[in-house]
Amino acid sequence: MSSILAFLGENIQMIYIVILSIFVGVEVISKVPSVLHTPLMSGANAIHGVVIVGSIIVMLNTEPENILLLSLGFVAVVLGTLNVVGGFVVTDRMLEMFKKKEKK
Amino acid sequence: MNQKYILDIIYLIASVTFVIGLKMLSNPQTARRGNLWAAFGMTLAVVGTIVMHDTVSPVIYALILGAIAVGTVIGWITAKRVKMTAMPELVSLFNGMGGACAALISLLEFHHNVGQPGRVGIIMAGMIIGSVSFSGSIIAFMKLNGTLKKSIRLPHYNMINTVLMFVTIAAGVFLTVSGSESIGLLLGVFALALVYGVFFVAPIGGADMPVVISLLNSFTGLAAAFGGFLYNNQVMLTGGILVGSAGTLLTLAMCTAMNRPLFNVIFGAFGETAATTGGSKTGGTIKDISISDAAVLMNYSKKVIIVPGYGLAVAQAQHVIHELEKLLEERGVDVKYAIHPVAGRMPGHMNVLLAESNVDYSKLAEMEEVNPEFSNTDVVLVVGANDVVNPAAKNDSSSPIYGMPILEVENSHHIIINKRSMNAGYAGIDNELFYNPKTSMLFGDAKDALTKLVTELKTL
């Protein structure tokens, strides 16, 4: 019991962030028209690519001699970048088309 | 120490851009800028992470930058080249990459954290969720691009899946509580989670894939958030949780639009019942219409509403339909598109497809605004849509799609339905609309039939 309490106490700020972010996430997209479901999903998909930051931290903390960990880390960074770059570019391509029509 | 503070501020700015970006993404006017804001924040976070960290060996920097370069080039080219109709599977693929990244981080961090149950627990959660998201997304990708055609359903698959899920979680909990250092066990949990991801998605039908992708999308968000917890990294936490909660809401919104409870999507109640009970067979006679008759009918109408569906997307007929629309407009016919919320391969996909072929935004009408208009419409042209115009959703309480909001095309004067064959839609149920005396069927591939229709119209 006390270890659980300690864990919560030590991480209380993170827990605040989690709870508030949940509400923000729900609030922010609560009024989205169905027209935008696909781009929104794709955009959100790009945002969770923030996991790339984690893979970079792994690499930064690995000793240069540890080939196995470095190569796995390398793969992780490549995958994370794919998620981020691919996600944002594809979302932009979709939304670019919405833009064109507005001019008319 | 200053560097640490600067990095915190960078992360704060990035987190705010994510919130603002998501907010702007939910409005058509600001969506594109919102996406760019979020991308800007992401760049800031990545650059900050590398620059503000204590200096490490040049080999490491080279490897990180090399990896980013490789990912950027591949991601950019794939995203630029993909056809708009293939969008859903690409989103799924990118989502899988994020999940795999999260799982790899957990794999790599395990040995640093053995003996600290709280942290190992977080690592396990991130690894399991990330792996499920990865293998599940790959299966979803293969289903959507046609590599995997059939839904694979083992006997008692729901039970097998549930057992598998509990075994995976139990193994993760064991590793957390026991403080074991065993890499073998770690890889075992990893493998179990991957297998569960495959089993989780494999039985789900292709038409429900959008919901699954959206769900896996929020899973990856959650996995990223666990990474944030692990590193005390606020930007990963806010980004991950934002996507997790927004993604969950989006998943539910899609389910509502399709009138499919999430439970049924996951446990596949739909495919089974629809195939066996399948709503009442309507029967009756079907009327064919020739290309030239259809052309004449539309040419002399005052108002035509086009109902595009999944079949249009599959046949890549979005450009031809725009040509048809322009031609009719030139002849003084009032043309509109009626877009059902779930038309296309995922919600909102049809709008993207029609936007790609330069259809005027004002011509796209959403279901609520267009439904009252059908009664003064001369011709409704239904292309590759079926369930979204099936009156059984309103009249037949035994139908599996009963209660789904539909486009009330049966109120118009004439209905032309273009379909490849008399096969039922993905819901696997008969459509009484086909037997309506006002309905004529125009059989053939959507692109093919529409091209002929355009040629015919030009001669009139």
Short mmCIF file of C-alpha atoms in Angstrom, two decimals, chain A residues 3 7-8 10-104, chain B residues 11 18-19 22-23 25-29 31-32 35-36 38-39 42 46 49-50 53 56-57 60 63-64 66-68 70-72 74-76 79-82 84 87 90-91 94-95 97-98 100-102 104-105 108-109 111 118 122 210 213-214 217 220-221 224 228-229 231-239 241-243 245-246 249-250 253-254 341 346-349 351-352 355-356 358-361 366:
data_model
loop_
_atom_site.label_atom_id
_atom_site.label_comp_id
_atom_site.label_asym_id
_atom_site.label_seq_id
_atom_site.Cartn_x
_atom_site.Cartn_y
_atom_site.Cartn_z
CA SER A 3 4.67 1.76 -2.09
CA PHE A 7 4.58 5.97 -6.46
CA LEU A 8 1.53 8.18 -6.88
CA GLU A 10 6.31 10.94 -6.66
CA ASN A 11 4.52 11.17 -9.96
CA ILE A 12 1.66 13.42 -8.93
CA GLN A 13 2.51 16.14 -11.45
CA MET A 14 2.54 13.62 -14.28
CA ILE A 15 -0.80 12.32 -13.11
CA TYR A 16 -2.21 15.85 -13.19
CA ILE A 17 -0.98 16.19 -16.76
CA VAL A 18 -2.57 12.87 -17.72
CA ILE A 19 -5.95 13.75 -16.30
CA LEU A 20 -6.05 17.28 -17.68
CA SER A 21 -4.82 16.08 -21.10
CA ILE A 22 -7.62 13.55 -21.26
CA PHE A 23 -10.16 16.32 -20.83
CA VAL A 24 -8.37 18.59 -23.27
CA GLY A 25 -8.24 15.81 -25.87
CA VAL A 26 -11.95 15.14 -25.57
CA GLU A 27 -12.83 18.83 -25.50
CA VAL A 28 -10.70 19.81 -28.48
CA ILE A 29 -12.27 17.43 -30.95
CA SER A 30 -15.78 17.21 -29.52
CA LYS A 31 -17.31 19.31 -32.29
CA VAL A 32 -15.45 17.91 -35.27
CA PRO A 33 -17.61 17.53 -38.40
CA SER A 34 -17.53 14.05 -39.97
CA VAL A 35 -15.94 15.65 -43.06
CA LEU A 36 -12.76 15.98 -41.08
CA HIS A 37 -12.68 12.56 -39.42
CA THR A 38 -10.10 11.17 -41.83
CA PRO A 39 -7.65 14.11 -41.71
CA LEU A 40 -8.09 14.39 -37.96
CA MET A 41 -7.30 10.73 -37.45
CA SER A 42 -4.26 11.10 -39.65
CA GLY A 43 -3.17 14.27 -37.85
CA ALA A 44 -3.57 12.66 -34.43
CA ASN A 45 -1.63 9.71 -35.81
CA ALA A 46 1.26 12.05 -36.62
CA ILE A 47 1.15 13.61 -33.15
CA HIS A 48 1.60 10.32 -31.32
CA GLY A 49 4.77 10.04 -33.36
CA VAL A 50 6.16 12.12 -30.49
CA VAL A 51 7.28 8.71 -29.26
CA ILE A 52 10.29 9.42 -31.48
CA VAL A 53 11.55 11.69 -28.66
CA GLY A 54 11.75 8.59 -26.47
CA SER A 55 13.73 6.66 -29.05
CA ILE A 56 16.18 9.56 -29.39
CA ILE A 57 16.63 9.63 -25.61
CA VAL A 58 17.40 5.88 -25.69
CA MET A 59 20.07 6.49 -28.32
CA LEU A 60 21.55 9.45 -26.40
CA ASN A 61 21.87 7.32 -23.28
CA THR A 62 23.45 4.30 -24.98
CA GLU A 63 27.20 3.70 -24.87
CA PRO A 64 28.75 3.90 -28.36
CA GLU A 65 30.13 0.34 -27.91
CA ASN A 66 26.78 -1.32 -27.46
CA ILE A 67 26.12 -2.28 -31.06
CA LEU A 68 22.96 -4.31 -30.39
CA LEU A 69 21.19 -1.57 -28.47
CA LEU A 70 22.36 1.08 -30.90
CA SER A 71 21.06 -0.79 -33.90
CA LEU A 72 17.68 -1.43 -32.26
CA GLY A 73 17.59 2.24 -31.26
CA PHE A 74 18.40 3.18 -34.83
CA VAL A 75 15.45 1.14 -36.06
CA ALA A 76 13.22 2.78 -33.44
CA VAL A 77 14.22 6.27 -34.56
CA VAL A 78 13.61 5.37 -38.21
CA LEU A 79 10.16 4.00 -37.38
CA GLY A 80 9.30 7.01 -35.23
CA THR A 81 10.40 9.41 -37.97
CA LEU A 82 8.30 7.51 -40.49
CA ASN A 83 5.30 7.94 -38.21
CA VAL A 84 5.91 11.67 -37.73
CA VAL A 85 6.97 12.74 -41.22
CA GLY A 86 4.63 10.42 -43.10
CA GLY A 87 1.75 11.37 -40.83
CA PHE A 88 2.14 15.11 -41.16
CA VAL A 89 2.84 15.06 -44.90
CA VAL A 90 -0.13 12.84 -45.70
CA THR A 91 -2.42 14.97 -43.52
CA ASP A 92 -1.19 18.08 -45.27
CA ARG A 93 -1.88 16.52 -48.65
CA MET A 94 -5.45 15.75 -47.67
CA LEU A 95 -6.06 19.19 -46.25
CA GLU A 96 -4.45 20.93 -49.20
CA MET A 97 -7.39 19.72 -51.25
CA PHE A 98 -9.91 21.20 -48.91
CA LYS A 99 -8.12 24.51 -49.27
CA LYS A 100 -8.34 24.61 -53.06
CA LYS A 101 -12.09 24.60 -53.01
CA GLU A 102 -12.42 27.50 -50.63
CA LYS A 103 -11.01 29.94 -53.17
CA LYS A 104 -13.90 29.46 -55.52
CA TYR B 11 8.51 20.77 -24.46
CA PHE B 18 -0.24 19.90 -30.23
CA VAL B 19 -3.35 21.12 -28.43
CA LEU B 22 -5.69 19.38 -32.83
CA LYS B 23 -8.16 22.16 -32.12
CA LEU B 25 -7.75 20.36 -37.20
CA SER B 26 -11.38 20.11 -36.21
CA ASN B 27 -12.40 23.07 -38.36
CA PRO B 28 -12.15 22.94 -42.18
CA GLN B 29 -10.94 26.55 -42.42
CA ALA B 31 -7.23 22.47 -40.39
CA ARG B 32 -4.21 22.79 -42.63
CA ASN B 35 -1.45 20.38 -38.90
CA LEU B 36 1.53 22.60 -39.68
CA ALA B 38 1.66 20.49 -34.71
CA ALA B 39 4.44 19.55 -37.15
CA MET B 42 7.19 18.19 -33.19
CA VAL B 46 12.98 16.57 -31.62
CA THR B 49 15.89 16.75 -27.31
CA ILE B 50 19.08 16.30 -29.30
CA HIS B 53 21.16 16.82 -24.09
CA VAL B 56 27.63 12.36 -26.44
CA SER B 57 29.88 10.49 -28.83
CA ILE B 60 25.65 8.45 -31.67
CA LEU B 63 23.38 7.45 -36.06
CA ILE B 64 20.47 9.54 -34.79
CA GLY B 66 21.10 9.17 -40.12
CA ALA B 67 18.01 7.42 -38.77
CA ILE B 68 15.99 10.62 -38.95
CA VAL B 70 16.24 7.67 -43.59
CA GLY B 71 12.80 7.92 -41.94
CA THR B 72 12.15 11.36 -43.39
CA ILE B 74 10.96 7.18 -46.91
CA GLY B 75 8.04 8.74 -45.05
CA TRP B 76 7.96 11.81 -47.26
CA ALA B 79 3.15 10.07 -48.24
CA LYS B 80 3.53 12.11 -51.42
CA ARG B 81 3.06 9.19 -53.77
CA VAL B 82 0.16 7.36 -52.21
CA MET B 84 -5.91 9.24 -52.12
CA MET B 87 -5.16 6.72 -47.55
CA LEU B 90 -1.27 4.27 -45.17
CA VAL B 91 -2.52 5.87 -41.96
CA PHE B 94 2.30 4.82 -40.10
CA ASN B 95 0.39 4.10 -36.94
CA MET B 97 5.46 2.29 -37.09
CA GLY B 98 4.72 4.47 -34.06
CA ALA B 100 6.72 -0.49 -33.03
CA CYS B 101 8.85 2.47 -31.97
CA ALA B 102 7.17 2.53 -28.55
CA LEU B 104 11.30 -1.03 -29.05
CA ILE B 105 11.89 1.73 -26.50
CA LEU B 108 15.67 -1.32 -24.74
CA GLU B 109 14.85 0.27 -21.39
CA HIS B 111 17.48 -3.90 -18.39
CA GLY B 118 6.89 0.94 -10.83
CA ILE B 122 5.29 1.23 -17.13
CA PRO B 210 -11.56 2.39 -39.99
CA ILE B 213 -7.41 1.87 -37.07
CA SER B 214 -8.80 4.73 -35.03
CA ASN B 217 -4.30 5.01 -33.15
CA THR B 220 -0.25 4.06 -29.88
CA GLY B 221 -1.00 7.39 -28.21
CA ALA B 224 3.72 7.01 -26.26
CA GLY B 228 6.55 9.90 -21.31
CA PHE B 229 5.94 8.52 -17.83
CA TYR B 231 11.32 9.46 -18.95
CA ASN B 232 9.38 12.06 -17.00
CA ASN B 233 8.99 13.63 -20.39
CA GLN B 234 6.03 16.00 -20.55
CA VAL B 235 5.79 16.37 -24.30
CA MET B 236 5.52 12.62 -24.84
CA LEU B 237 2.97 12.45 -22.08
CA THR B 238 0.73 15.26 -23.31
CA GLY B 239 1.08 14.27 -26.96
CA ILE B 241 -2.57 11.22 -23.87
CA LEU B 242 -4.09 13.84 -26.18
CA VAL B 243 -4.12 11.35 -29.04
CA SER B 245 -8.32 10.51 -25.53
CA ALA B 246 -9.10 12.31 -28.77
CA LEU B 249 -13.62 9.89 -28.82
CA LEU B 250 -13.09 9.77 -32.57
CA ALA B 253 -17.89 9.07 -33.12
CA MET B 254 -17.19 6.75 -36.05
CA PRO B 341 -21.03 10.37 -42.81
CA MET B 346 -13.57 5.68 -43.62
CA PRO B 347 -15.62 8.56 -42.24
CA GLY B 348 -14.87 11.72 -44.17
CA HIS B 349 -12.92 9.82 -46.81
CA ASN B 351 -14.96 14.33 -48.99
CA VAL B 352 -11.22 13.90 -49.43
CA ALA B 355 -11.87 17.21 -53.07
CA GLU B 356 -9.01 15.52 -54.92
CA ASN B 358 -11.68 19.40 -57.58
CA VAL B 359 -15.35 19.09 -56.80
CA ASP B 360 -16.61 22.41 -55.44
CA TYR B 361 -16.89 22.30 -51.66
CA GLU B 366 -24.19 16.45 -45.54
#
